[in-house]
Amino acid sequence: MDIGAQEHVASRGTVGILGAGRVGTAIARLAIAAGYLVKVATSKPAADNELIIEIVTPGAVAVDAAEAAASDLVVVAIPLHRYKTLDAGALSGRVVIDAMNYWAATDGDIADFENTNLSSSEVVSAYLDGSRVVKSFNHIGYHEMEPDAAEPGTPDRRALAIAGDDDLAKELVAGFIDTLGFDSVDAGELAAGNSFEPGTDIFNGRFNAAELANALQRSLAAA
Ligand SMILES: NC(=O)c1ccc[n+]([C@@H]2O[C@H](COP(=O)([O-])OP(=O)(O)OC[C@H]3O[C@@H](n4cnc5c(N)ncnc54)[C@H](OP(=O)(O)O)[C@@H]3O)[C@@H](O)[C@H]2O)c1
């Protein structure tokens, strides 16, 4: 790596990714391409993941979950039924992107998400007490992330919704999303995350920023 490239990485900061599955690795590759220093972890020790990370996300570093959690920005991309295996203490104070969805078909019926009007990210946020949780990346398929990424200003650029209770955290996440190749539209507080959960029009579609803003407005008006 030349010095210019190192400065580029330093200027972007570190992104920790919890989950080295379909979503975690797609976001990792986009973040590496955008110039972030990317640290990927699973629930297993870093050494167990080194080879696969080198192959699937070249340029990323395999780390333990605690090290990934200490990044400037943390993406959580694990099966939602595993959310209580996250270390809430390690993530306290961190800006955390919740990319997870509740799918009873794969997660099983989980009372935490079934018997509530809360959005799934509010439930996660209550567990990650102290984290600055922003919901996003959940309504784009892992296989669409790299093909749909585009430079800022590209006509019809795909947009991702963000929801969260912390405006500064949302600003940081919007910047991250932009550098990865997408516009973002602020849906509002974390409670508004339910307007782009599985089963919604937004979850099932592909939108540019103007279309997504309209779809969010329709969804909030209907709520
Ligand atoms: N598939 C999609 O297109 C898509 C799109 C958007 C959002 N989502 C959502 O994103 C989440 C992940 O989906 P996926 O398809 O990427 O899942 P996946 O391919 O099954 O990968 C899950 C990853 O999470 C890791 N993991 C589990 N518990 C962990 C923990 N406590 N800390 C760190 N890593 C942990 C697993 O590794 P170990 O078990 O070895 O720890 C595995 O690497 C789900 O909630 C899903 O609904 C999926």
mmCIF file of C-alpha atoms and ligand atoms in Angstrom:
data_model
loop_
_atom_site.group_PDB
_atom_site.id
_atom_site.type_symbol
_atom_site.label_atom_id
_atom_site.label_comp_id
_atom_site.label_asym_id
_atom_site.label_seq_id
_atom_site.Cartn_x
_atom_site.Cartn_y
_atom_site.Cartn_z
ATOM 1 C CA MET A 1 0.000 0.000 0.000
ATOM 2 C CA ASP A 2 1.396 3.434 -0.879
ATOM 3 C CA ILE A 3 1.370 6.320 1.564
ATOM 4 C CA GLY A 4 -1.541 8.001 -0.201
ATOM 5 C CA ALA A 5 -3.642 4.895 0.198
ATOM 6 C CA GLN A 6 -2.766 4.686 3.893
ATOM 7 C CA GLU A 7 -3.850 8.291 4.396
ATOM 8 C CA HIS A 8 -7.074 7.501 2.568
ATOM 9 C CA VAL A 9 -7.779 4.602 4.931
ATOM 10 C CA ALA A 10 -6.925 6.710 7.962
ATOM 11 C CA SER A 11 -9.205 9.503 6.818
ATOM 12 C CA ARG A 12 -12.171 7.140 6.456
ATOM 13 C CA GLY A 13 -11.770 5.475 9.854
ATOM 14 C CA THR A 14 -12.504 1.922 10.948
ATOM 15 C CA VAL A 15 -15.599 -0.135 10.341
ATOM 16 C CA GLY A 16 -16.236 -3.179 12.487
ATOM 17 C CA ILE A 17 -18.512 -5.825 11.060
ATOM 18 C CA LEU A 18 -20.112 -8.398 13.320
ATOM 19 C CA GLY A 19 -21.118 -11.288 11.102
ATOM 20 C CA ALA A 20 -19.124 -12.748 8.228
ATOM 21 C CA GLY A 21 -22.084 -14.164 6.329
ATOM 22 C CA ARG A 22 -23.752 -12.955 3.166
ATOM 23 C CA VAL A 23 -24.527 -9.430 4.321
ATOM 24 C CA GLY A 24 -21.458 -8.819 6.469
ATOM 25 C CA THR A 25 -19.039 -9.765 3.708
ATOM 26 C CA ALA A 26 -20.861 -7.753 1.012
ATOM 27 C CA ILE A 27 -20.776 -4.635 3.203
ATOM 28 C CA ALA A 28 -17.144 -5.384 4.062
ATOM 29 C CA ARG A 29 -16.128 -5.490 0.389
ATOM 30 C CA LEU A 30 -17.920 -2.213 -0.341
ATOM 31 C CA ALA A 31 -16.329 -0.570 2.703
ATOM 32 C CA ILE A 32 -12.858 -1.756 1.686
ATOM 33 C CA ALA A 33 -13.416 -0.382 -1.824
ATOM 34 C CA ALA A 34 -14.461 2.932 -0.247
ATOM 35 C CA GLY A 35 -11.205 3.124 1.707
ATOM 36 C CA TYR A 36 -12.210 2.145 5.245
ATOM 37 C CA LEU A 37 -10.126 -0.046 7.464
ATOM 38 C CA VAL A 38 -12.483 -3.005 7.857
ATOM 39 C CA LYS A 39 -12.445 -5.430 10.775
ATOM 40 C CA VAL A 40 -14.662 -8.484 10.538
ATOM 41 C CA ALA A 41 -15.654 -10.776 13.407
ATOM 42 C CA THR A 42 -17.949 -13.663 14.124
ATOM 43 C CA SER A 43 -18.731 -15.277 17.462
ATOM 44 C CA LYS A 44 -15.629 -17.414 16.920
ATOM 45 C CA PRO A 45 -12.017 -16.399 17.626
ATOM 46 C CA ALA A 46 -10.332 -14.301 14.935
ATOM 47 C CA ALA A 47 -7.873 -17.081 14.080
ATOM 48 C CA ASP A 48 -10.753 -19.321 12.972
ATOM 49 C CA ASN A 49 -11.825 -16.727 10.393
ATOM 50 C CA GLU A 50 -8.498 -15.492 9.044
ATOM 51 C CA LEU A 51 -8.379 -17.665 5.930
ATOM 52 C CA ILE A 52 -11.995 -17.199 4.904
ATOM 53 C CA ILE A 53 -11.810 -13.431 5.465
ATOM 54 C CA GLU A 54 -8.674 -13.248 3.333
ATOM 55 C CA ILE A 55 -10.451 -15.083 0.524
ATOM 56 C CA VAL A 56 -13.940 -13.582 0.717
ATOM 57 C CA THR A 57 -13.132 -10.022 1.801
ATOM 58 C CA PRO A 58 -9.551 -9.352 0.689
ATOM 59 C CA GLY A 59 -8.159 -6.340 2.497
ATOM 60 C CA ALA A 60 -10.291 -6.830 5.627
ATOM 61 C CA VAL A 61 -8.801 -7.959 8.914
ATOM 62 C CA ALA A 62 -10.228 -10.878 10.890
ATOM 63 C CA VAL A 63 -10.559 -9.822 14.526
ATOM 64 C CA ASP A 64 -12.319 -10.917 17.685
ATOM 65 C CA ALA A 65 -15.771 -9.451 18.250
ATOM 66 C CA ALA A 66 -14.499 -7.106 20.977
ATOM 67 C CA GLU A 67 -12.031 -5.519 18.573
ATOM 68 C CA ALA A 68 -14.659 -5.092 15.864
ATOM 69 C CA ALA A 69 -16.933 -3.492 18.449
ATOM 70 C CA ALA A 70 -14.269 -0.879 19.212
ATOM 71 C CA SER A 71 -14.462 0.550 15.663
ATOM 72 C CA ASP A 72 -15.655 4.030 14.681
ATOM 73 C CA LEU A 73 -18.734 2.452 13.148
ATOM 74 C CA VAL A 74 -20.067 -1.045 13.772
ATOM 75 C CA VAL A 75 -22.345 -3.014 11.464
ATOM 76 C CA VAL A 76 -24.311 -5.840 13.042
ATOM 77 C CA ALA A 77 -25.181 -8.468 10.425
ATOM 78 C CA ILE A 78 -25.959 -11.601 12.377
ATOM 79 C CA PRO A 79 -29.119 -13.729 12.461
ATOM 80 C CA LEU A 80 -31.564 -11.826 14.655
ATOM 81 C CA HIS A 81 -32.248 -14.807 16.891
ATOM 82 C CA ARG A 82 -28.613 -14.422 17.989
ATOM 83 C CA TYR A 83 -28.872 -10.778 19.041
ATOM 84 C CA LYS A 84 -28.477 -11.491 22.725
ATOM 85 C CA THR A 85 -25.084 -13.047 22.028
ATOM 86 C CA LEU A 86 -23.826 -9.529 21.189
ATOM 87 C CA ASP A 87 -21.708 -7.940 23.908
ATOM 88 C CA ALA A 88 -23.781 -4.893 24.875
ATOM 89 C CA GLY A 89 -21.003 -3.588 27.103
ATOM 90 C CA ALA A 90 -18.430 -3.658 24.320
ATOM 91 C CA LEU A 91 -20.850 -1.854 21.997
ATOM 92 C CA SER A 92 -21.858 0.802 24.518
ATOM 93 C CA GLY A 93 -21.314 4.310 23.160
ATOM 94 C CA ARG A 94 -20.746 3.007 19.620
ATOM 95 C CA VAL A 95 -22.665 3.912 16.511
ATOM 96 C CA VAL A 96 -24.185 0.568 15.529
ATOM 97 C CA ILE A 97 -25.909 -0.121 12.223
ATOM 98 C CA ASP A 98 -28.562 -2.775 12.688
ATOM 99 C CA ALA A 99 -28.855 -4.585 9.356
ATOM 100 C CA MET A 100 -30.896 -7.430 10.845
ATOM 101 C CA ASN A 101 -34.406 -8.575 10.062
ATOM 102 C CA TYR A 102 -36.844 -10.709 11.949
ATOM 103 C CA TRP A 103 -37.832 -13.682 9.806
ATOM 104 C CA ALA A 104 -39.876 -16.133 11.837
ATOM 105 C CA ALA A 105 -39.331 -18.683 9.062
ATOM 106 C CA THR A 106 -35.583 -18.742 9.691
ATOM 107 C CA ASP A 107 -35.259 -17.220 13.168
ATOM 108 C CA GLY A 108 -38.128 -19.215 14.648
ATOM 109 C CA ASP A 109 -40.896 -17.484 16.615
ATOM 110 C CA ILE A 110 -39.152 -15.170 19.062
ATOM 111 C CA ALA A 111 -41.441 -13.711 21.714
ATOM 112 C CA ASP A 112 -39.317 -10.540 21.929
ATOM 113 C CA PHE A 113 -40.351 -9.687 18.361
ATOM 114 C CA GLU A 114 -43.778 -11.350 18.155
ATOM 115 C CA ASN A 115 -45.524 -9.875 21.184
ATOM 116 C CA THR A 116 -44.716 -6.229 20.648
ATOM 117 C CA ASN A 117 -45.488 -3.197 18.516
ATOM 118 C CA LEU A 118 -41.866 -2.131 18.699
ATOM 119 C CA SER A 119 -39.769 -2.210 15.554
ATOM 120 C CA SER A 120 -37.177 -4.983 15.641
ATOM 121 C CA SER A 121 -34.425 -2.357 15.925
ATOM 122 C CA GLU A 122 -36.068 -0.861 19.025
ATOM 123 C CA VAL A 123 -35.908 -4.302 20.630
ATOM 124 C CA VAL A 124 -32.268 -4.636 19.634
ATOM 125 C CA SER A 125 -31.566 -1.102 20.855
ATOM 126 C CA ALA A 126 -33.137 -1.858 24.239
ATOM 127 C CA TYR A 127 -30.722 -4.777 24.576
ATOM 128 C CA LEU A 128 -27.767 -2.735 23.281
ATOM 129 C CA ASP A 129 -28.412 -0.196 26.006
ATOM 130 C CA GLY A 130 -25.877 2.607 25.506
ATOM 131 C CA SER A 131 -25.311 2.033 21.778
ATOM 132 C CA ARG A 132 -26.383 4.600 19.190
ATOM 133 C CA VAL A 133 -28.398 2.255 16.990
ATOM 134 C CA VAL A 134 -29.313 3.137 13.418
ATOM 135 C CA LYS A 135 -31.343 0.754 11.305
ATOM 136 C CA SER A 136 -30.283 0.396 7.675
ATOM 137 C CA PHE A 137 -29.067 -2.036 4.996
ATOM 138 C CA ASN A 138 -31.821 -4.476 6.006
ATOM 139 C CA HIS A 139 -34.005 -3.869 2.930
ATOM 140 C CA ILE A 140 -31.467 -4.616 0.231
ATOM 141 C CA GLY A 141 -30.498 -8.173 -0.695
ATOM 142 C CA TYR A 142 -26.881 -9.075 -0.063
ATOM 143 C CA HIS A 143 -26.554 -10.012 -3.737
ATOM 144 C CA GLU A 144 -27.761 -6.536 -4.813
ATOM 145 C CA MET A 145 -25.357 -4.533 -2.658
ATOM 146 C CA GLU A 146 -22.335 -4.570 -4.949
ATOM 147 C CA PRO A 147 -24.118 -4.463 -8.327
ATOM 148 C CA ASP A 148 -26.391 -1.598 -7.223
ATOM 149 C CA ALA A 149 -23.682 0.553 -5.627
ATOM 150 C CA ALA A 150 -23.058 3.712 -7.676
ATOM 151 C CA GLU A 151 -21.193 6.994 -7.503
ATOM 152 C CA PRO A 152 -22.926 9.996 -5.887
ATOM 153 C CA GLY A 153 -24.991 11.843 -8.453
ATOM 154 C CA THR A 154 -25.623 8.768 -10.621
ATOM 155 C CA PRO A 155 -29.153 9.100 -12.045
ATOM 156 C CA ASP A 156 -31.600 6.776 -10.276
ATOM 157 C CA ARG A 157 -29.010 5.840 -7.661
ATOM 158 C CA ARG A 158 -30.490 3.345 -5.212
ATOM 159 C CA ALA A 159 -31.435 4.694 -1.782
ATOM 160 C CA LEU A 160 -31.448 3.050 1.627
ATOM 161 C CA ALA A 161 -33.652 4.104 4.512
ATOM 162 C CA ILE A 162 -32.156 4.970 7.873
ATOM 163 C CA ALA A 163 -33.971 5.187 11.194
ATOM 164 C CA GLY A 164 -32.578 6.120 14.558
ATOM 165 C CA ASP A 165 -33.034 8.261 17.647
ATOM 166 C CA ASP A 166 -29.589 9.891 17.506
ATOM 167 C CA ASP A 167 -29.264 12.534 14.777
ATOM 168 C CA LEU A 168 -25.465 12.641 14.832
ATOM 169 C CA ALA A 169 -25.276 8.870 14.540
ATOM 170 C CA LYS A 170 -27.662 9.003 11.577
ATOM 171 C CA GLU A 171 -25.495 11.673 9.952
ATOM 172 C CA LEU A 172 -22.448 9.434 10.308
ATOM 173 C CA VAL A 173 -24.330 6.462 8.888
ATOM 174 C CA ALA A 174 -25.687 8.533 5.980
ATOM 175 C CA GLY A 175 -22.097 9.488 5.119
ATOM 176 C CA PHE A 176 -21.018 5.866 5.329
ATOM 177 C CA ILE A 177 -23.861 4.762 3.061
ATOM 178 C CA ASP A 178 -22.971 7.470 0.546
ATOM 179 C CA THR A 179 -19.343 6.361 0.395
ATOM 180 C CA LEU A 180 -20.464 2.764 -0.116
ATOM 181 C CA GLY A 181 -22.567 3.732 -3.127
ATOM 182 C CA PHE A 182 -26.106 4.604 -2.065
ATOM 183 C CA ASP A 183 -28.243 7.602 -1.272
ATOM 184 C CA SER A 184 -30.019 7.510 2.076
ATOM 185 C CA VAL A 185 -33.370 8.794 3.266
ATOM 186 C CA ASP A 186 -34.064 9.541 6.907
ATOM 187 C CA ALA A 187 -37.239 7.721 7.947
ATOM 188 C CA GLY A 188 -37.226 9.285 11.407
ATOM 189 C CA GLU A 189 -36.843 7.697 14.820
ATOM 190 C CA LEU A 190 -35.967 4.055 15.378
ATOM 191 C CA ALA A 191 -39.696 3.312 15.729
ATOM 192 C CA ALA A 192 -40.061 4.209 12.036
ATOM 193 C CA GLY A 193 -37.858 1.243 11.210
ATOM 194 C CA ASN A 194 -40.986 -0.875 11.039
ATOM 195 C CA SER A 195 -41.880 0.907 7.777
ATOM 196 C CA PHE A 196 -39.060 -0.930 6.017
ATOM 197 C CA GLU A 197 -39.122 -4.278 7.789
ATOM 198 C CA PRO A 198 -39.964 -7.562 5.997
ATOM 199 C CA GLY A 199 -43.465 -7.576 4.563
ATOM 200 C CA THR A 200 -43.511 -3.856 3.718
ATOM 201 C CA ASP A 201 -43.548 -2.297 0.240
ATOM 202 C CA ILE A 202 -40.173 -0.735 0.913
ATOM 203 C CA PHE A 203 -38.648 -4.049 1.926
ATOM 204 C CA ASN A 204 -39.909 -5.638 -1.251
ATOM 205 C CA GLY A 205 -38.876 -2.892 -3.672
ATOM 206 C CA ARG A 206 -35.976 -0.966 -5.098
ATOM 207 C CA PHE A 207 -36.145 2.818 -4.863
ATOM 208 C CA ASN A 208 -34.190 5.949 -5.665
ATOM 209 C CA ALA A 209 -34.152 8.685 -3.015
ATOM 210 C CA ALA A 210 -37.276 10.532 -4.210
ATOM 211 C CA GLU A 211 -39.246 7.302 -4.537
ATOM 212 C CA LEU A 212 -38.100 6.101 -1.135
ATOM 213 C CA ALA A 213 -39.042 9.403 0.529
ATOM 214 C CA ASN A 214 -42.533 9.114 -0.989
ATOM 215 C CA ALA A 215 -42.877 5.492 0.059
ATOM 216 C CA LEU A 216 -41.826 6.359 3.613
ATOM 217 C CA GLN A 217 -44.336 9.214 3.733
ATOM 218 C CA ARG A 218 -47.107 6.910 2.558
ATOM 219 C CA SER A 219 -46.135 4.329 5.137
ATOM 220 C CA LEU A 220 -45.990 6.835 8.001
ATOM 221 C CA ALA A 221 -49.318 8.365 6.940
ATOM 222 C CA ALA A 222 -50.938 4.932 6.986
ATOM 223 C CA ALA A 223 -49.566 4.079 10.438
HETATM 224 N N1 LIG B 1 -29.433 -12.276 3.255
HETATM 225 C C1 LIG B 1 -29.810 -11.052 2.851
HETATM 226 O O1 LIG B 1 -29.924 -10.738 1.655
HETATM 227 C C2 LIG B 1 -30.073 -10.003 3.914
HETATM 228 C C3 LIG B 1 -30.201 -8.668 3.505
HETATM 229 C C4 LIG B 1 -30.338 -7.674 4.463
HETATM 230 C C5 LIG B 1 -30.368 -8.025 5.816
HETATM 231 N N2 LIG B 1 -30.267 -9.341 6.173
HETATM 232 C C6 LIG B 1 -30.229 -9.649 7.612
HETATM 233 O O2 LIG B 1 -28.845 -9.615 8.001
HETATM 234 C C7 LIG B 1 -28.612 -10.585 9.028
HETATM 235 C C8 LIG B 1 -27.492 -11.521 8.577
HETATM 236 O O3 LIG B 1 -27.926 -12.206 7.424
HETATM 237 P P1 LIG B 1 -26.919 -13.115 6.571
HETATM 238 O O4 LIG B 1 -27.733 -13.628 5.445
HETATM 239 O O5 LIG B 1 -25.672 -12.384 6.293
HETATM 240 O O6 LIG B 1 -26.602 -14.287 7.647
HETATM 241 P P2 LIG B 1 -25.554 -15.478 7.531
HETATM 242 O O7 LIG B 1 -25.055 -15.586 6.131
HETATM 243 O O8 LIG B 1 -26.195 -16.647 8.186
HETATM 244 O O9 LIG B 1 -24.311 -14.997 8.430
HETATM 245 C C9 LIG B 1 -24.445 -14.746 9.800
HETATM 246 C C10 LIG B 1 -23.072 -14.481 10.383
HETATM 247 O O10 LIG B 1 -23.237 -14.016 11.743
HETATM 248 C C11 LIG B 1 -22.205 -14.611 12.522
HETATM 249 N N3 LIG B 1 -22.581 -14.482 13.941
HETATM 250 C C12 LIG B 1 -23.539 -15.108 14.644
HETATM 251 N N4 LIG B 1 -23.567 -14.659 15.921
HETATM 252 C C13 LIG B 1 -22.602 -13.699 16.016
HETATM 253 C C14 LIG B 1 -22.147 -12.842 17.057
HETATM 254 N N5 LIG B 1 -22.697 -12.841 18.279
HETATM 255 N N6 LIG B 1 -21.128 -11.971 16.790
HETATM 256 C C15 LIG B 1 -20.547 -11.935 15.562
HETATM 257 N N7 LIG B 1 -20.958 -12.714 14.530
HETATM 258 C C16 LIG B 1 -21.969 -13.582 14.746
HETATM 259 C C17 LIG B 1 -22.114 -16.012 11.952
HETATM 260 O O11 LIG B 1 -20.910 -16.644 12.293
HETATM 261 P P3 LIG B 1 -20.759 -17.623 13.587
HETATM 262 O O12 LIG B 1 -22.056 -18.376 13.705
HETATM 263 O O13 LIG B 1 -19.569 -18.457 13.231
HETATM 264 O O14 LIG B 1 -20.537 -16.704 14.741
HETATM 265 C C18 LIG B 1 -22.149 -15.674 10.454
HETATM 266 O O15 LIG B 1 -20.861 -15.296 10.008
HETATM 267 C C19 LIG B 1 -29.939 -11.298 9.277
HETATM 268 O O16 LIG B 1 -30.602 -10.697 10.365
HETATM 269 C C20 LIG B 1 -30.717 -11.033 7.991
HETATM 270 O O17 LIG B 1 -32.125 -11.031 8.189
HETATM 271 C C21 LIG B 1 -30.101 -10.336 5.251
#
